[in-house]
Short mmCIF file of C-alpha atoms in Angstrom, two decimals:
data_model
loop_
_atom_site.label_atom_id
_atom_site.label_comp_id
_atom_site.label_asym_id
_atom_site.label_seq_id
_atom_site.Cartn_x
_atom_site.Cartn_y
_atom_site.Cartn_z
CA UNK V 1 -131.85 76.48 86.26
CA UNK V 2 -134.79 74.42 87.10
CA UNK V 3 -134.92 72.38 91.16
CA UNK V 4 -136.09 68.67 91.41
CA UNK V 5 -138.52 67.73 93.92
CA UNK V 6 -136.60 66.81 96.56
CA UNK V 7 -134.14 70.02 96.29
CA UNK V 8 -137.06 71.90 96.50
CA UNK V 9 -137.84 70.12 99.29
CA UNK V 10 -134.57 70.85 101.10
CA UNK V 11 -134.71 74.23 100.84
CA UNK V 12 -138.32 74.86 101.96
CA UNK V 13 -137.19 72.96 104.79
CA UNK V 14 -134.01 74.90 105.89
CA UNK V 15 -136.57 78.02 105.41
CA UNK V 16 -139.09 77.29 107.51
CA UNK V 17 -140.36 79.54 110.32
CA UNK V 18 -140.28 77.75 112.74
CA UNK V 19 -136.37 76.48 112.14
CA UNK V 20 -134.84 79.63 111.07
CA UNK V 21 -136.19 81.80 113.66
CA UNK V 22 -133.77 79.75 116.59
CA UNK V 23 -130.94 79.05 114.04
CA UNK V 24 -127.71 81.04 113.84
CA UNK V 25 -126.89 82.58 110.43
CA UNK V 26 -123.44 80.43 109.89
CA UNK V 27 -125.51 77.47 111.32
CA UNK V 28 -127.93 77.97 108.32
CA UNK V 29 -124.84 78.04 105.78
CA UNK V 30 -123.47 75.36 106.70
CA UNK V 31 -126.64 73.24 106.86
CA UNK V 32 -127.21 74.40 102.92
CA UNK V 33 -123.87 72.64 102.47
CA UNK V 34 -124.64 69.75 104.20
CA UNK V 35 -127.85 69.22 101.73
CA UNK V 36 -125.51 68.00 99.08
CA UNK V 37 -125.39 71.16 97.21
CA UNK V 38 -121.90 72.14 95.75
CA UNK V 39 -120.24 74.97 94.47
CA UNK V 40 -121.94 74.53 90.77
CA UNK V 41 -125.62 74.35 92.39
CA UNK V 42 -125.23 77.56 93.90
CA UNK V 43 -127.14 79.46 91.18
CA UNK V 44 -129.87 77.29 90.97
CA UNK V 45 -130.37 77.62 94.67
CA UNK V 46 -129.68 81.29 94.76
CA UNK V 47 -132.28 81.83 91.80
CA UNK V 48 -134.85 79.77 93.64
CA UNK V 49 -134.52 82.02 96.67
CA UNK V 50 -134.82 85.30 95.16
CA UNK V 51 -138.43 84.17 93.42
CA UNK V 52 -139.33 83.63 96.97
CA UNK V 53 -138.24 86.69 98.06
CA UNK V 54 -140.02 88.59 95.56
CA UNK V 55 -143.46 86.75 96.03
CA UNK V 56 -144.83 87.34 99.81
CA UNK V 57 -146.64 84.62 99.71
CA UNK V 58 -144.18 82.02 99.30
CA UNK V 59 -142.21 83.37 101.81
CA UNK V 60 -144.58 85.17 104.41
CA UNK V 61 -142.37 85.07 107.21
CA UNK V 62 -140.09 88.16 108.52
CA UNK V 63 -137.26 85.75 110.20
CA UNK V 64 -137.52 83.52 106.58
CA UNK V 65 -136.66 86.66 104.67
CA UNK V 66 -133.27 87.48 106.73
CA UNK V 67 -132.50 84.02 106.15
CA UNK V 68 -132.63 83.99 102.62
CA UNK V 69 -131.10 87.29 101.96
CA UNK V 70 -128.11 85.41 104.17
CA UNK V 71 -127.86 82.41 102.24
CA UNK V 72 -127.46 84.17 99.01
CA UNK V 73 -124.92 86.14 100.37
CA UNK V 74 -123.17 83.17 101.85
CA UNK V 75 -123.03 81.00 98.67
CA UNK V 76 -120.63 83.66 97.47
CA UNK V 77 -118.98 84.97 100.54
CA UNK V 78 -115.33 83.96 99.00
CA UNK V 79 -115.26 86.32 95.87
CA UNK V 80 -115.82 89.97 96.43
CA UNK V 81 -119.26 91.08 96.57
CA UNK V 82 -119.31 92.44 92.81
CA UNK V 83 -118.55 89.03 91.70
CA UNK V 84 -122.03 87.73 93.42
CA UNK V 85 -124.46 87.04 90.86
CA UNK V 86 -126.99 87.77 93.16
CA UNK V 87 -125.58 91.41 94.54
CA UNK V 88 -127.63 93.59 92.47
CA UNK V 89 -130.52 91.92 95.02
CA UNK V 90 -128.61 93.39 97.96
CA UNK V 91 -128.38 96.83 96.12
CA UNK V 92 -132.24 96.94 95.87
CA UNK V 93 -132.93 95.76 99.00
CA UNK V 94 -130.06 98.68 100.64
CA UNK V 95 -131.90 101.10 98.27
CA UNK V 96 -135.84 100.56 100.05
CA UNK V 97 -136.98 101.18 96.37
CA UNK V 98 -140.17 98.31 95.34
CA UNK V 99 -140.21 98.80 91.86
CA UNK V 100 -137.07 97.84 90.92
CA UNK V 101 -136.09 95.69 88.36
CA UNK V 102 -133.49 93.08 89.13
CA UNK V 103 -130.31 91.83 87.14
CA UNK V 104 -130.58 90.51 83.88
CA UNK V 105 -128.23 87.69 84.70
CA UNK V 106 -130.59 85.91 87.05
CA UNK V 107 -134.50 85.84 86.61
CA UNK V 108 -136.54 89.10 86.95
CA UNK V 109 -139.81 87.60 89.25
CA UNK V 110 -141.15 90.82 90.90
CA UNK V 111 -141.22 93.39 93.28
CA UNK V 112 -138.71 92.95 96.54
CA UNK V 113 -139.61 93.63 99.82
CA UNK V 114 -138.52 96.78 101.79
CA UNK V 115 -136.42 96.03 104.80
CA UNK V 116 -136.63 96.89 108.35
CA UNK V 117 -133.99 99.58 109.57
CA UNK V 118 -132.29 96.36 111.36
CA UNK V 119 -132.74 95.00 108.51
CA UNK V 120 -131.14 97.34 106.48
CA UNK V 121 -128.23 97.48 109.09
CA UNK V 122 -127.96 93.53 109.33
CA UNK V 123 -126.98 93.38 105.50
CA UNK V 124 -124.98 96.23 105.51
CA UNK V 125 -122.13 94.94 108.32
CA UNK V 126 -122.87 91.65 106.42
CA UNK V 127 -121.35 92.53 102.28
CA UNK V 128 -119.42 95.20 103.70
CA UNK V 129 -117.28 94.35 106.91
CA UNK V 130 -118.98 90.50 108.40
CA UNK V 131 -117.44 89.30 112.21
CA UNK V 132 -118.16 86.20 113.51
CA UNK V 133 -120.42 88.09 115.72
CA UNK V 134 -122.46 88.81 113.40
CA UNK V 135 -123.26 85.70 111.98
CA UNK V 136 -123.72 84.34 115.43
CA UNK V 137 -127.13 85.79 115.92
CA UNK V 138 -130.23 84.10 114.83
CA UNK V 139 -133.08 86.68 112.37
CA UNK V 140 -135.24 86.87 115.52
CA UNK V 141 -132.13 88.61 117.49
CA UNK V 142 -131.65 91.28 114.31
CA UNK V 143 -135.47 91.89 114.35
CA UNK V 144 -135.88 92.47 117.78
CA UNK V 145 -132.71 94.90 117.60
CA UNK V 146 -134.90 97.34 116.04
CA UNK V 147 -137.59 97.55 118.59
CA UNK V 148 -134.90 98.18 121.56
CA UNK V 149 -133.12 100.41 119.79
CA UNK V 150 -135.51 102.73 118.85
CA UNK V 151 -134.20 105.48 120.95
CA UNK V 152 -130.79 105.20 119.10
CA UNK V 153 -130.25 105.77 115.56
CA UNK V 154 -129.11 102.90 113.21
CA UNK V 155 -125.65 102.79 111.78
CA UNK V 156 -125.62 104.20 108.73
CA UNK V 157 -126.19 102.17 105.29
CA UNK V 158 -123.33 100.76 103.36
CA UNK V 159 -122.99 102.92 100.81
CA UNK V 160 -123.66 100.77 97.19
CA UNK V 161 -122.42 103.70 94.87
CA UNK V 162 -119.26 101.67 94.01
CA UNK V 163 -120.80 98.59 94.11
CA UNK V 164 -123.61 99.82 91.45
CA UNK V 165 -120.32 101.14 89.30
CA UNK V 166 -118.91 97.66 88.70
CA UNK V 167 -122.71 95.87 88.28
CA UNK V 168 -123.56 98.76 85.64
CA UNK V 169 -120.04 98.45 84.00
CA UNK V 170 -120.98 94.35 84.09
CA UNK V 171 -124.82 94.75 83.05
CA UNK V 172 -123.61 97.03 80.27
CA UNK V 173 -121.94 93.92 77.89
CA UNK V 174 -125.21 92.06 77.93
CA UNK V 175 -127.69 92.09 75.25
CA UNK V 176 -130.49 94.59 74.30
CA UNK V 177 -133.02 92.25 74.40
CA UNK V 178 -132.05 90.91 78.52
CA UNK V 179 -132.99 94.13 79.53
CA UNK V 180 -136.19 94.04 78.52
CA UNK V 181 -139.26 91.97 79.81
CA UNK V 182 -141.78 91.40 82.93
CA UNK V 183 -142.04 88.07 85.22
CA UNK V 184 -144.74 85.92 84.17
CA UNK V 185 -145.27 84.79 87.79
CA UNK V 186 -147.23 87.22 89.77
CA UNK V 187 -147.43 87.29 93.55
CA UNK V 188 -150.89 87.03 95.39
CA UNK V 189 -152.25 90.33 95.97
CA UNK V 190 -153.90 89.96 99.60
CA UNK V 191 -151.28 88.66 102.57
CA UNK V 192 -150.75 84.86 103.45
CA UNK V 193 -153.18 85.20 106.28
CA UNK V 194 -155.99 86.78 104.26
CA UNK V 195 -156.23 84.18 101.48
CA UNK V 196 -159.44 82.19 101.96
CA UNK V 197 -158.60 79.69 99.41
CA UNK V 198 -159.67 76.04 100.36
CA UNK V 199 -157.13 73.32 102.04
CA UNK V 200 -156.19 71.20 99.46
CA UNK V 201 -157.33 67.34 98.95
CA UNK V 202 -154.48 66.17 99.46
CA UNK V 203 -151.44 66.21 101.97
CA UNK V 204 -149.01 67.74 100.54
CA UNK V 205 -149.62 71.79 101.08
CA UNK V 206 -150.40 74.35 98.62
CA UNK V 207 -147.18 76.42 98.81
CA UNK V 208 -144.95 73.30 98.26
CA UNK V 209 -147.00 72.12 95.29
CA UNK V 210 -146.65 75.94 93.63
CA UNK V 211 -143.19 75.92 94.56
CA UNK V 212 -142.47 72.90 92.54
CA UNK V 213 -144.43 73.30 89.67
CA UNK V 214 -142.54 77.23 89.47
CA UNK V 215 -138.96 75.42 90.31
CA UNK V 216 -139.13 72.00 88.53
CA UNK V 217 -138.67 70.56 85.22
CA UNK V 218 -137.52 71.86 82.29
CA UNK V 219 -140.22 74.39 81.35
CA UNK V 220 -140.29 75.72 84.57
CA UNK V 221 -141.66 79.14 84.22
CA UNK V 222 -138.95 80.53 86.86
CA UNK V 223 -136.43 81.15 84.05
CA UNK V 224 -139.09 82.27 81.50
CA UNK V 225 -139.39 86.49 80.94
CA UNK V 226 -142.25 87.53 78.62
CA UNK V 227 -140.12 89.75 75.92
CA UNK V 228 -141.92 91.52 73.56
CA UNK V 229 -141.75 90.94 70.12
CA UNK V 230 -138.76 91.89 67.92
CA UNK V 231 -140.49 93.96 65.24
CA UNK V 232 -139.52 94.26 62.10
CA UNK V 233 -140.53 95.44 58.29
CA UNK V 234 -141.67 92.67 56.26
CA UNK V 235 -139.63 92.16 52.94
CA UNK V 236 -140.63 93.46 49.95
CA UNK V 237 -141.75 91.70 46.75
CA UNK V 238 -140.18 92.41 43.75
CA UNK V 239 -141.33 90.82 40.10
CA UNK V 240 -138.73 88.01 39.41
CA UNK V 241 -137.49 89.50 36.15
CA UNK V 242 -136.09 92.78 37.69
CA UNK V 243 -135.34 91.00 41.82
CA UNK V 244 -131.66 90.47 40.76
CA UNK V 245 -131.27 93.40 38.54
CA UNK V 246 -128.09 94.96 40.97
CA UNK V 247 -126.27 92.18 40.15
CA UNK V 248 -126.06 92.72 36.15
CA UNK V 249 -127.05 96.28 36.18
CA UNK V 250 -127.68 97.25 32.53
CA UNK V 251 -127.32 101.24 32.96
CA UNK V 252 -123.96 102.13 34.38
CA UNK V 253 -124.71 105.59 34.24
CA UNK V 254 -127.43 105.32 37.18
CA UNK V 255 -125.28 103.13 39.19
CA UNK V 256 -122.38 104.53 41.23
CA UNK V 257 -120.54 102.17 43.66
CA UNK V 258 -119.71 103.85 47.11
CA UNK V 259 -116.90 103.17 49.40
CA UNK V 260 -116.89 103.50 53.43
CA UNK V 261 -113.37 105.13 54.12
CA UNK V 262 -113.41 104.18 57.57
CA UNK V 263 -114.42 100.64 57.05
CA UNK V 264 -111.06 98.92 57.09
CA UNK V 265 -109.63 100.88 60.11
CA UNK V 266 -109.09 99.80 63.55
CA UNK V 267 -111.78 101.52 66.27
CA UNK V 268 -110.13 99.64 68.98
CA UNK V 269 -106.64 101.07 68.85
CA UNK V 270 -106.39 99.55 72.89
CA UNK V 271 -107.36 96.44 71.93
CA UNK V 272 -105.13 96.51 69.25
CA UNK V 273 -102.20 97.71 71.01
CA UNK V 274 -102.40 95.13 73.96
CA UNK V 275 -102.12 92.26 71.28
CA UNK V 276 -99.41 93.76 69.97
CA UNK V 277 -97.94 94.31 73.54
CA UNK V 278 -98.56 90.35 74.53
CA UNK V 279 -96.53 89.66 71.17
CA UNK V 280 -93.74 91.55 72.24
CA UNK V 281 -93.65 89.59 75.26
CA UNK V 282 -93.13 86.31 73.95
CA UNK V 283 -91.05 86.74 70.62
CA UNK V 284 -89.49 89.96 68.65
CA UNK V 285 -91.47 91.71 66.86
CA UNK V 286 -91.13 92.52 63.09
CA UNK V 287 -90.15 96.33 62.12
CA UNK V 288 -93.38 96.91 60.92
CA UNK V 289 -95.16 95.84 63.97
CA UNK V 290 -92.64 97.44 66.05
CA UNK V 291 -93.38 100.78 63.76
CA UNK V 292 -97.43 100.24 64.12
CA UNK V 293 -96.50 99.77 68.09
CA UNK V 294 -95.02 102.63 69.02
CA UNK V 295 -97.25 105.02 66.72
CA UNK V 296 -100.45 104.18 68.40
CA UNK V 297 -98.82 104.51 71.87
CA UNK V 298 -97.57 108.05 70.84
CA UNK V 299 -100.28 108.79 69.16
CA UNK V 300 -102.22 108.58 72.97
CA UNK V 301 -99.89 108.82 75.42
CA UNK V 302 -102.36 107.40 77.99
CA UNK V 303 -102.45 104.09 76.24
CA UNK V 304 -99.03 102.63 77.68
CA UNK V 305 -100.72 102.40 80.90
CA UNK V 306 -103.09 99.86 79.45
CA UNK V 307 -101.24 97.91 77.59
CA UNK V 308 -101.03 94.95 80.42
CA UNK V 309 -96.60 96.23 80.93
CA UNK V 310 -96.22 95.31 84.65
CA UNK V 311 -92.62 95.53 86.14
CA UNK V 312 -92.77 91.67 86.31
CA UNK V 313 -93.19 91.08 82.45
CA UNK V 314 -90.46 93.89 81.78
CA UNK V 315 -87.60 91.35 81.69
CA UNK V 316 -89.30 89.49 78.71
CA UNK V 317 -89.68 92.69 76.99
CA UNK V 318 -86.08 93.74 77.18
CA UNK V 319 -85.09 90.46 76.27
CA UNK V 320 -87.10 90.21 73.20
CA UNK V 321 -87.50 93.98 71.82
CA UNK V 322 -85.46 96.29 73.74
CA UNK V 323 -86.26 99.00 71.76
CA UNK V 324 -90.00 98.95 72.32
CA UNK V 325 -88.82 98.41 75.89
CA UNK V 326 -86.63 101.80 75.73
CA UNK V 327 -89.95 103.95 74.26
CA UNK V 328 -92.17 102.65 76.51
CA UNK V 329 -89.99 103.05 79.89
CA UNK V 330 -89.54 106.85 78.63
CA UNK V 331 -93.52 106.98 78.32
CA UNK V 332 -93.81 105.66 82.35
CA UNK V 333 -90.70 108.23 83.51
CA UNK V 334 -94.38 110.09 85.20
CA UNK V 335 -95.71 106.93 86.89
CA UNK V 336 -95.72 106.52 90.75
CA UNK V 337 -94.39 102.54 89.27
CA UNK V 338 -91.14 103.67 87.77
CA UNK V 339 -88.88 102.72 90.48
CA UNK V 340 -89.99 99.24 90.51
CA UNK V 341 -89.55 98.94 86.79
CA UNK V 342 -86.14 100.34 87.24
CA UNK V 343 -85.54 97.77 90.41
CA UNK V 344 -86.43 94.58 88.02
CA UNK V 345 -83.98 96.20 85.51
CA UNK V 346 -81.47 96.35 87.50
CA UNK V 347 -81.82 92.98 89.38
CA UNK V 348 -83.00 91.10 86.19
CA UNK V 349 -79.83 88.91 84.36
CA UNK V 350 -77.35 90.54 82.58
CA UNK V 351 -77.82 90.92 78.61
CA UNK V 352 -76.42 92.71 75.25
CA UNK V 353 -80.55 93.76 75.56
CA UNK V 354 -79.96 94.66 79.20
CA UNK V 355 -77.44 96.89 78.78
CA UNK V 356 -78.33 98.38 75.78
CA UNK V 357 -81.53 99.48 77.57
CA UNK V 358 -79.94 101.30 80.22
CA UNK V 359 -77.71 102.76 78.03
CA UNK V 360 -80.16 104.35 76.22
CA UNK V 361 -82.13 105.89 78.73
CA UNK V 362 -79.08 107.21 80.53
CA UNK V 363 -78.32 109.80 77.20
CA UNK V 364 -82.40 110.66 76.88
CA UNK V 365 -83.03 111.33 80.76
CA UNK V 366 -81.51 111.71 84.11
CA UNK V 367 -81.59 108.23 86.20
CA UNK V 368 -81.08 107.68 89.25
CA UNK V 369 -77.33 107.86 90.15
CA UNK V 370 -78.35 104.80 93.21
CA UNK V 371 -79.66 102.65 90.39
CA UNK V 372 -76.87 103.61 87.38
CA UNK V 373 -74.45 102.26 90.66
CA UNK V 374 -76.34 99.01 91.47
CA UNK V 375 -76.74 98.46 87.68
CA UNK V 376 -72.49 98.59 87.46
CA UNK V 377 -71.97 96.15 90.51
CA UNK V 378 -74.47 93.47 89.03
CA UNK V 379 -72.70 93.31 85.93
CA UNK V 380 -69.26 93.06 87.53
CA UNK V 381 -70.90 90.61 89.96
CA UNK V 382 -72.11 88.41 87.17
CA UNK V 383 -68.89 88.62 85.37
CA UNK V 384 -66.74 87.46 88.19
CA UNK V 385 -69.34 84.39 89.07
CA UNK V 386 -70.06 83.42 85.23
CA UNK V 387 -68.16 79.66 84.75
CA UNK V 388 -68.02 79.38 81.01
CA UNK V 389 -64.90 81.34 80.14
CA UNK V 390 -66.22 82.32 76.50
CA UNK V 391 -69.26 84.04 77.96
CA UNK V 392 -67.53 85.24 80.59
CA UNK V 393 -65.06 86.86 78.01
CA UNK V 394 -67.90 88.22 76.50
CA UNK V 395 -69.56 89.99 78.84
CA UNK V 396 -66.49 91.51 80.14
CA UNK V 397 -65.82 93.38 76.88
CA UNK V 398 -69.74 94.21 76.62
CA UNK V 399 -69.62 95.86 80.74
CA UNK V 400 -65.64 97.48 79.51
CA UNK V 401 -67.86 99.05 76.44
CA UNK V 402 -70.49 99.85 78.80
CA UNK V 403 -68.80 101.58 81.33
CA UNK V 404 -66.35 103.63 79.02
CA UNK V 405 -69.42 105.11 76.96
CA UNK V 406 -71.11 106.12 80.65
CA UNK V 407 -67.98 108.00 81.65
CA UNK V 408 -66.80 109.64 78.08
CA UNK V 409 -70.50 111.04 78.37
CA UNK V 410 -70.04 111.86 82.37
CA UNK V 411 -72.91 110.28 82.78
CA UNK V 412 -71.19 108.97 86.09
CA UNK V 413 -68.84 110.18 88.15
CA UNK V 414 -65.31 107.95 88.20
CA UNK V 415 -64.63 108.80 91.82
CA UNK V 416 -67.83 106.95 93.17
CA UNK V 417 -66.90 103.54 91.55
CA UNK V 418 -63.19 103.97 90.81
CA UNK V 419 -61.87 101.05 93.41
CA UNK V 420 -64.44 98.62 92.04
CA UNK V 421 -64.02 99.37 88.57
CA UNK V 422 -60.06 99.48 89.05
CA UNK V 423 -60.58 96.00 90.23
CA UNK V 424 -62.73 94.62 87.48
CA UNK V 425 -60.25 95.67 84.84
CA UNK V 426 -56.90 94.40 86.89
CA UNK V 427 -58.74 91.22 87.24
CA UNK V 428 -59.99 90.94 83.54
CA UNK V 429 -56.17 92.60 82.12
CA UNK V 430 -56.03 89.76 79.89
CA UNK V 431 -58.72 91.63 77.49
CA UNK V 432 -57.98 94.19 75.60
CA UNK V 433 -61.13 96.37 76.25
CA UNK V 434 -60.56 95.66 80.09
CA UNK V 435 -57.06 96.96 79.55
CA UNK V 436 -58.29 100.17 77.53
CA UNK V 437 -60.96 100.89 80.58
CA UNK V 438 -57.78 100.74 83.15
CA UNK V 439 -55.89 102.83 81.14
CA UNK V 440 -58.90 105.79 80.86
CA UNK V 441 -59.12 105.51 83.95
CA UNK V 442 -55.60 106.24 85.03
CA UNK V 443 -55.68 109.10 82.40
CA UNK V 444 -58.87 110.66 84.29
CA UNK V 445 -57.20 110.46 87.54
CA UNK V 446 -53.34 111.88 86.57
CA UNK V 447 -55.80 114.50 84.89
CA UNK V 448 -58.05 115.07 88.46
CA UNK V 449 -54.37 115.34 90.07
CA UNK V 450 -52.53 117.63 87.87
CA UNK V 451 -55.76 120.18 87.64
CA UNK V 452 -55.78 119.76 91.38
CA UNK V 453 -52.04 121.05 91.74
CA UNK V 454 -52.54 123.96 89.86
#
């Protein structure tokens, strides 16, 4: 957590007045980057800045303020602004509220300042919708925004109600205890320019000797919260010949054991469920598990769209337990992502699995007659291209099987497919089940033409 002298030095440097106020705002990024600091220095840096910004007196300067509220926005401009350690800062700041206590995953130090309208505006454009315009002004070209626009109203703040969601939702896994606590570094209470302390003896000023006895070393009180104290009863005393008495009690009658029920049951059926789920992927499951699966995810019906099934990992699932693969398509028939789970089912390679899948679900609901077709013409496809004449054998009596259940159940129509299917089975005569498909076929059609006569 804790600066050494010389990065201290840096960064009191690249904040002064006198630079900042004539320096871009991607100018002052990139400068940051060429101090040496990488990617893994970033929170050091970015706790160091927000202890100045919460302590006027370290950082008395308006244009040093914009600056620093920049560069711990920039440190983190690749991830979204949730992911910035440092955006419950710009939530405060957006708010105008002084008593505000900052995140518990980076130091609480104080009160932070209230921002200017400009201000305000500045870091709204900048964690909500940044140009390269934007970053092309200096802070002495936001702050003097305000004073010639006073005759037209500011845009309007970025609104941090979803942004507060995710850091509340984030906050809300941390410990009791790192909520609690007040900085043990205090601000000076008059301004910079009303202190009437004494130069110091030596050359080195005042503000840069504070800064790096807060920042540096390892007890740097930066990263120090005073917590109060954890309290708790003291233990009681018993006399040593009765202390251990539960553990050979001598009167049975006064001493009944009691049993929690609900102690050996699962709370976190979800939890649960999505282990069971990431099994399922990766090897078949047992009949037990498979039982225990599909119980929970009937038992809440909402739970099989949290169980981490995306149409990408259906293949693996079909593969390796198409009958959990069968319940759970039936549970997403309602979700706006069924037709891609049905597009990866029918483009993904033909199987026993495969086919026993969409067999299935074309006696329990009504599919698509588009993707029963596409289905058909990939398994022909793949018989016709197949080189290993015992699989290809195979398959051909699994898609003869396939199609002749679909069509004694009219579950499609003969007419639709009948020159592609006629096909398939005068190429494949040699097997018997191709043979039996050829002849249904010609019995459905002499039937079609003799009801058609009459």
């Amino acid at each position: 957590m804790s600066l050494t002298t010389k990065e201290i030095g840096h960064v009191m440097n690249l904040l002064r007045e006198d630079t900042v106020s004539t320096t871009t705002f991607d100018s002052l990024g990139s400068a940051l980057q060429r101090l040496g600091f990488n990617k893994h220095d970033h929170f050091r840096v970015g706790s160091s800045i927000v202890l100045l910004l919460q302590n006027r007196d370290l950082l008395p300067g308006p244009n040093q303020r914009l600056a620093a509220i920049y560069l711990l926005y920039d440190m983190y401009k690749a991830e979204p602004v949730a992911s910035n350690p440092f955006a419950t800062v710009f939530v405060h700041l957006l708010q105008n509220t002084q008593n505000l206590t900052i995140s518990h995953e980076i130091p609480a130090m104080g009160k932070l300042p209230p921002l200017s309208s400009s201000e305000k505006a500045f870091l709204s454009q900048l964690i909500s919708l940044p140009n390269k315009d934007l970053v092309k002004r200096t802070p002495k070209q936001v702050l003097f925004s305000e004073g010639e626009n006073t005759s037209h109203p500011q845009k309007s703040v970025y609104d941090v109600s979803g942004l507060q969601l995710s850091l509340v939702e984030r906050q809300s896994q941390l410990p009791v205890l790192n909520k609690t606590g007040i900085p043990c570094v205090m601000p000076h209470p008059e301004p910079p320019n009303m202190q009437k302390a004494d130069p110091p003896s030596d050359s080195k000023p005042v503000q840069q000797q504070v800064l790096e006895s807060l920042l540096s070393g390892k007890s740097a009180p930066m990263t120090e919260n005073i917590r109060p104290t954890f309290v708790r009863p003291i233990p009681l005393l018993h006399p040593p010949d009765n202390e251990l008495v539960w553990m050979n009690p001598t009167l049975p009658a006064r001493h009944k054991f009691l049993w929690d029920s609900q102690m050996t049951k699962n709370t976190n059926k979800a939890g649960e469920v999505r282990k069971l789920m990431t099994k399922a992927f990766k090897n078949p499951l047992t009949n037990g598990q498979q039982q225990q699966l599909l119980a929970q995810l009937n038992d809440d019906s909402k739970l099989v769209y949290h169980v981490g099934l995306t149409p990408a990992k259906l293949p693996d699932l079909v593969e390796n337990n198409p009958l959990v693969a069968i319940e759970v398509l039936l549970m997403l028939m309602q979700s706006s992502q069924i037709t891609e789970y049905f597009s990866v089912l029918v483009n993904m390679e033909m199987s026993l699995h495969s086919m026993e899948v969409v067999n299935r679900l074309t006696t329990a609901v009504e599919l698509p007659t588009e993707f029963i077709h596409l289905y058909i013409s990939n398994c022909i496809s793949t018989c016709e291209t197949i080189k290993d004449k015992y699989m290809q054998n195979r398959l051909v009596r699994l898609v003869c099987v396939f199609l002749q259940s679909l069509i004694r159940n009219r579950i499609i129509n003969v007419k639709d497919l009948f020159i592609e299917v006629q096909a398939f089975c005068i190429e494949f005569s040699r097997i018997r089940e191709a043979a039996g498909l050829f002849r249904l076929l010609k019995q459905l059609d002499t039937a079609e033409a003799e009801a058609a006569k009459k």
